[in-house]
Short mmCIF file of C-alpha atoms in Angstrom, two decimals:
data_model
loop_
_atom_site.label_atom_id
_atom_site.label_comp_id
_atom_site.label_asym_id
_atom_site.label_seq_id
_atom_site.Cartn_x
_atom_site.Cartn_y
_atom_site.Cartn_z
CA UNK A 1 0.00 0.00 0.00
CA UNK A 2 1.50 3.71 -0.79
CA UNK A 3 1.57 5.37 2.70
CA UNK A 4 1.26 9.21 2.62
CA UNK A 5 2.99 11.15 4.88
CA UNK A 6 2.03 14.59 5.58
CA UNK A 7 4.07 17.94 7.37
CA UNK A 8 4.11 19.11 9.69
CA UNK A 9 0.98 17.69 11.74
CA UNK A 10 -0.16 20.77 13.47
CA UNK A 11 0.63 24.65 12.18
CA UNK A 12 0.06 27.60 14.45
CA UNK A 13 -0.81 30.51 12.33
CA UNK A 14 -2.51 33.55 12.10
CA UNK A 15 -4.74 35.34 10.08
CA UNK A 16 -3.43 36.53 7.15
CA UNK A 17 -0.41 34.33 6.61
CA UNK A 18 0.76 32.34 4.01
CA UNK A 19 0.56 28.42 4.57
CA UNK A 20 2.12 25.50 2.95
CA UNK A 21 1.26 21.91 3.92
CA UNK A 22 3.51 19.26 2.45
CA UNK A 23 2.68 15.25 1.74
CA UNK A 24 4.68 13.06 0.97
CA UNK A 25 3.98 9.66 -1.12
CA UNK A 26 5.93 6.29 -0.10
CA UNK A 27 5.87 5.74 -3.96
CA UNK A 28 4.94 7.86 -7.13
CA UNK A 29 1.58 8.66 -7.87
CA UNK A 30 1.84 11.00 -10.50
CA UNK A 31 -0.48 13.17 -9.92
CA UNK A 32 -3.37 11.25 -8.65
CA UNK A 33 -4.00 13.59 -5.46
CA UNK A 34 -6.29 15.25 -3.70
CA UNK A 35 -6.70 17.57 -0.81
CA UNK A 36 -9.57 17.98 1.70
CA UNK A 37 -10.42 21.00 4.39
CA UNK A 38 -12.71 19.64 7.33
CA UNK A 39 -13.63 22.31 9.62
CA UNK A 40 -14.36 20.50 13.59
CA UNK A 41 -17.44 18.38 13.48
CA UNK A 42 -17.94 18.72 9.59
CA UNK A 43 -18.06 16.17 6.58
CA UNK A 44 -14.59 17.25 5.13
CA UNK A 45 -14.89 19.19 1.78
CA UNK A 46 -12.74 18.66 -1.67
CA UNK A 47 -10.22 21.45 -2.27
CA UNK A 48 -8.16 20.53 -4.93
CA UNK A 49 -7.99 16.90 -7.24
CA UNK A 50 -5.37 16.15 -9.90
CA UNK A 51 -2.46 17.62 -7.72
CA UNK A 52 -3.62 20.80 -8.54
CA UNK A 53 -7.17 21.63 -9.66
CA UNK A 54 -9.40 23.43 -7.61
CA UNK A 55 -12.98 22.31 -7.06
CA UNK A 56 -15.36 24.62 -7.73
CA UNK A 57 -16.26 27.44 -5.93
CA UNK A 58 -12.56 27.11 -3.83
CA UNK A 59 -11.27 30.37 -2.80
CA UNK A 60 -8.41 31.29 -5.11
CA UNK A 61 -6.13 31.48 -1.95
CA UNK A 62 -5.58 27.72 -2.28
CA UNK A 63 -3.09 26.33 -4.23
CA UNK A 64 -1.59 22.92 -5.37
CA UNK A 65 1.20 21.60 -6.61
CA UNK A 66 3.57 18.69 -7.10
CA UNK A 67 3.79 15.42 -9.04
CA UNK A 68 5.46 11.94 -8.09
CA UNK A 69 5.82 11.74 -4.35
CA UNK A 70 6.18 15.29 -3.29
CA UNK A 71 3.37 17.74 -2.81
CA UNK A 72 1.79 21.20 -1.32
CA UNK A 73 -0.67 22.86 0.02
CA UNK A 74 -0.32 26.56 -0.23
CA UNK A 75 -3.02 28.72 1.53
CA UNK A 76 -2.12 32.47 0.98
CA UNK A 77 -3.56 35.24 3.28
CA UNK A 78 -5.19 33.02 5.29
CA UNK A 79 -8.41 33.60 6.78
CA UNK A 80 -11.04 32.68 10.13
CA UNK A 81 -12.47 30.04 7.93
CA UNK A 82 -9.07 27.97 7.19
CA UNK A 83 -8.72 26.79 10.54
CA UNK A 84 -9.58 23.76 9.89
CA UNK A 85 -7.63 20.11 9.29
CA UNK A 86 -6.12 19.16 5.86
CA UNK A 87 -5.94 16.07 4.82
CA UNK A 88 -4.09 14.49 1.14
CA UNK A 89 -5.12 11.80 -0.65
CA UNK A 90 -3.94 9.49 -3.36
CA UNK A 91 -5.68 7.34 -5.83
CA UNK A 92 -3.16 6.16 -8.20
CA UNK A 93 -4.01 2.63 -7.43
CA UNK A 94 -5.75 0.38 -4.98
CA UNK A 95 -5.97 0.93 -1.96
CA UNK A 96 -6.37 4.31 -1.71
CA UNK A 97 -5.01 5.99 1.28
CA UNK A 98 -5.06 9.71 3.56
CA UNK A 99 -2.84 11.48 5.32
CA UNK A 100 -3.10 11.71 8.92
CA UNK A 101 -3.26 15.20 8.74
CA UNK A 102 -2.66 18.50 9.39
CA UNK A 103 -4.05 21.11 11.65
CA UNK A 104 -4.55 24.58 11.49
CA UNK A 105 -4.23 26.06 14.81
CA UNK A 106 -4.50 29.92 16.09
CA UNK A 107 -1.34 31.00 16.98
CA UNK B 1 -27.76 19.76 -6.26
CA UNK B 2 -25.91 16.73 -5.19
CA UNK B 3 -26.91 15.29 -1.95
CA UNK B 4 -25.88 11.81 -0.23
CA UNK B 5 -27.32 10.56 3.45
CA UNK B 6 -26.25 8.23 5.60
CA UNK B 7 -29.06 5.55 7.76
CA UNK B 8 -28.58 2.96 9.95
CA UNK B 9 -27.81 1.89 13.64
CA UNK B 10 -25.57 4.40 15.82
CA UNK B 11 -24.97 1.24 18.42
CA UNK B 12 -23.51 -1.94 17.34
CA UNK B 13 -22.46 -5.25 19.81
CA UNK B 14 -18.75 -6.86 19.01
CA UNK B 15 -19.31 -9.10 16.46
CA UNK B 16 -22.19 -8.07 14.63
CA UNK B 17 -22.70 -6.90 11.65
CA UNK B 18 -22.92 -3.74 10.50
CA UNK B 19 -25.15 -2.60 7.50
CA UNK B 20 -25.64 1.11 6.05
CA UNK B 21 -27.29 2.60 3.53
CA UNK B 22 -26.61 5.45 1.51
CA UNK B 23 -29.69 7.22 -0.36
CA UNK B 24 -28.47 9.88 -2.64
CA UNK B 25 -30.26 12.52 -5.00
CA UNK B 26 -29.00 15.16 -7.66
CA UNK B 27 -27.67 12.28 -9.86
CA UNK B 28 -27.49 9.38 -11.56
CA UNK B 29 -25.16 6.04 -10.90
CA UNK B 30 -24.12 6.50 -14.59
CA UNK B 31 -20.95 6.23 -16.24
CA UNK B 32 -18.18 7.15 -14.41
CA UNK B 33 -20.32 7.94 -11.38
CA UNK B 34 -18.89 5.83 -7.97
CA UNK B 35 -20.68 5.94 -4.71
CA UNK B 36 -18.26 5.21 -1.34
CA UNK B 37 -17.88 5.04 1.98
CA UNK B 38 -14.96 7.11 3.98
CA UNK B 39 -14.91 6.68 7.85
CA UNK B 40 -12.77 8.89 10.49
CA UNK B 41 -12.74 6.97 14.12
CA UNK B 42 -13.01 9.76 16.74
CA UNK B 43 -10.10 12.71 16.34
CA UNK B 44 -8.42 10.22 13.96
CA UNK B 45 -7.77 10.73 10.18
CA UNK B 46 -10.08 9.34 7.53
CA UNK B 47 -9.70 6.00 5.74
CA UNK B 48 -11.66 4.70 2.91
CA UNK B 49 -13.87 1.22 2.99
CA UNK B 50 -15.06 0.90 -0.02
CA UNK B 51 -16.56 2.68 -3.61
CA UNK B 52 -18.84 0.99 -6.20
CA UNK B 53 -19.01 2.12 -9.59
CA UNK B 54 -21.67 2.19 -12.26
CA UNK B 55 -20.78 -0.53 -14.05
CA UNK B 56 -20.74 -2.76 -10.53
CA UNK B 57 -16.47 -2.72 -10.11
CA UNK B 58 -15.69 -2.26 -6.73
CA UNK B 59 -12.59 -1.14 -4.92
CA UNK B 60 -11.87 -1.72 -1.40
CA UNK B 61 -10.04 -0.15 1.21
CA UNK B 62 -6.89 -1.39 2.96
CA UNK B 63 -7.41 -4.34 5.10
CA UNK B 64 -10.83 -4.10 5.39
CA UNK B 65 -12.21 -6.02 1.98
CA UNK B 66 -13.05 -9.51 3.93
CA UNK B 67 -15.25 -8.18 5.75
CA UNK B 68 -17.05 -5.61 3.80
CA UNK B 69 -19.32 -5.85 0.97
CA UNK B 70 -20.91 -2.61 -1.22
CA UNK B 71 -23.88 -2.97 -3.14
CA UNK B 72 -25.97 -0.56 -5.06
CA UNK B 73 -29.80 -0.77 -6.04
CA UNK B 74 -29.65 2.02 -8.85
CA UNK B 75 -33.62 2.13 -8.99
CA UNK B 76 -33.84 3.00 -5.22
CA UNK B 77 -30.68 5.29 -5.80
CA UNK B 78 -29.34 3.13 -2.79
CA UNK B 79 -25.99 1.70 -2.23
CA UNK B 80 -25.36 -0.59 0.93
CA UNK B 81 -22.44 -1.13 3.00
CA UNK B 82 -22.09 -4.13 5.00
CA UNK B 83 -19.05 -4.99 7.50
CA UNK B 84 -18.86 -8.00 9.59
CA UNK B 85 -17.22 -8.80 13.11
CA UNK B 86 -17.63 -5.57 14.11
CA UNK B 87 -14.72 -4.18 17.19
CA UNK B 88 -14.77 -1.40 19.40
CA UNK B 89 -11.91 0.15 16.97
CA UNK B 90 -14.21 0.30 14.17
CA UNK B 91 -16.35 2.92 16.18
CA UNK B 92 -16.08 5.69 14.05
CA UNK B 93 -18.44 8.46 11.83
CA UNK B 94 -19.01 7.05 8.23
CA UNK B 95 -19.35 8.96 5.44
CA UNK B 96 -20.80 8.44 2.00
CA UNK B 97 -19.34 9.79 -0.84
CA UNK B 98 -19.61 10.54 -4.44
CA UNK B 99 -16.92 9.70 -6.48
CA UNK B 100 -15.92 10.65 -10.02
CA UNK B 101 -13.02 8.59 -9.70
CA UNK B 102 -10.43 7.60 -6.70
CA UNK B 103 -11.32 11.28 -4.96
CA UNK B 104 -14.99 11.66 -3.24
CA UNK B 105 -16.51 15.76 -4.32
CA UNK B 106 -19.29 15.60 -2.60
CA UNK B 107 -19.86 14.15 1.15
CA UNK B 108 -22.77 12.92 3.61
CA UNK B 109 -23.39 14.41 6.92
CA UNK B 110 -21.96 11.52 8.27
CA UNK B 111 -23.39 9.18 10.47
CA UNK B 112 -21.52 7.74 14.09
CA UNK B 113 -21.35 3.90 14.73
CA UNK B 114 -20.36 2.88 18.70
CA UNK B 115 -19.66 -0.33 19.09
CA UNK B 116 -19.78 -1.27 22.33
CA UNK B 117 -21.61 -4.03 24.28
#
């Protein structure tokens, strides 16, 4: 199974910083990623798919990139509503698999 | 609009088994169209269990696919999860998804599963 790996696991930041959240694949997967926001006691919400396309209706602040086993999460001017936990996903092949995470935490 | 609920038990005795159903509106289990299930144990990251596609293929989580089984009753716009043995670790929220492929866009409200005796 590819194991994704994200950093750093928690992020104290403030409101209007810039934010990049990194996650790592075990093996390439091209660019068969995704990225989720899920605010405390929410359903989590698609950000971005394909590495680095943005759902629709996401905020232009967010950003993806990468391809292979390396990618980010950029969040720039960060606001109230980003405090939330990020998670990756990849679904280059069977099983797919999260990240454990990363949380967005008021500095 | 795209909408996907989650129904079933909320408490579950070791052992049993678990079934959950999925009804979903705003589309169509067409081509290219999967319908999933994502869970997230208690301030734990989420895993996947298990998608069905339109054309019946099926992929499975890790470690889980023995004991689960995902069916879909495109009529009804139902699709059914069922996982056996249940454990107090698999207490968790589950979520249904739709799935365009390998990424779920749009997610249930989620529904919590104790499993406790």
């Amino acid at each position: 199974d590819i194991q994704m790996t994200q950093s750093p696991s928690t992020l104290s930041v403030s409101v209007g910083d810039s934010v990049t959240i990194t996650c790592r694949a075990s093996q390439s997967i091209s660019s068969w990623l995704a990225w989720y926001q899920q605010r405390p006691g929410k359903a989590p919400k698609l950000l971005i798919y394909r590495a680095s396309i943005l759902d629709t209706g996401v905020p232009s602040r967010f950003s993806g990139s990468g391809f292979g086993t390396e990618f980010t999460l950029t969040i720039s001017s960060l606001q109230p509503d980003d405090f939330a936990t990020y998670y990756c996903q990849h679904f280059n092949s069977n099983p797919w698999t999260f990240g454990q995470g990363t949380k967005l935490e008021v500095k | 609009q795209i909408t996907l609920k989650e129904s079933g038990p909320t408490l579950v005795k070791p052992t049993q088994t678990l079934t959950l159903t999925c009804t979903f509106s705003g589309f169509s289990l067409t081509t290219g169209v999967g319908v999933g299930w994502i869970r997230q144990p208690p301030g734990k990251a989420l895993e996947w269990l298990a998608l069905i596609y339109w054309d019946g293929d099926k992929r499975f989580g890790p470690s889980l696919e023995t004991r689960l089984t995902i069916t879909k009753d495109t009529s009804k716009n139902h699709v059914v999860l069922t996982m056996t043995n249940m454990d107090p670790l698999d207490t968790a929220t589950y979520y249904c998804v739709h799935s365009p492929g390998g990424f779920a866009d749009y997610w249930g409200q989620g529904t919590l599963v104790t499993v406790s005796s």
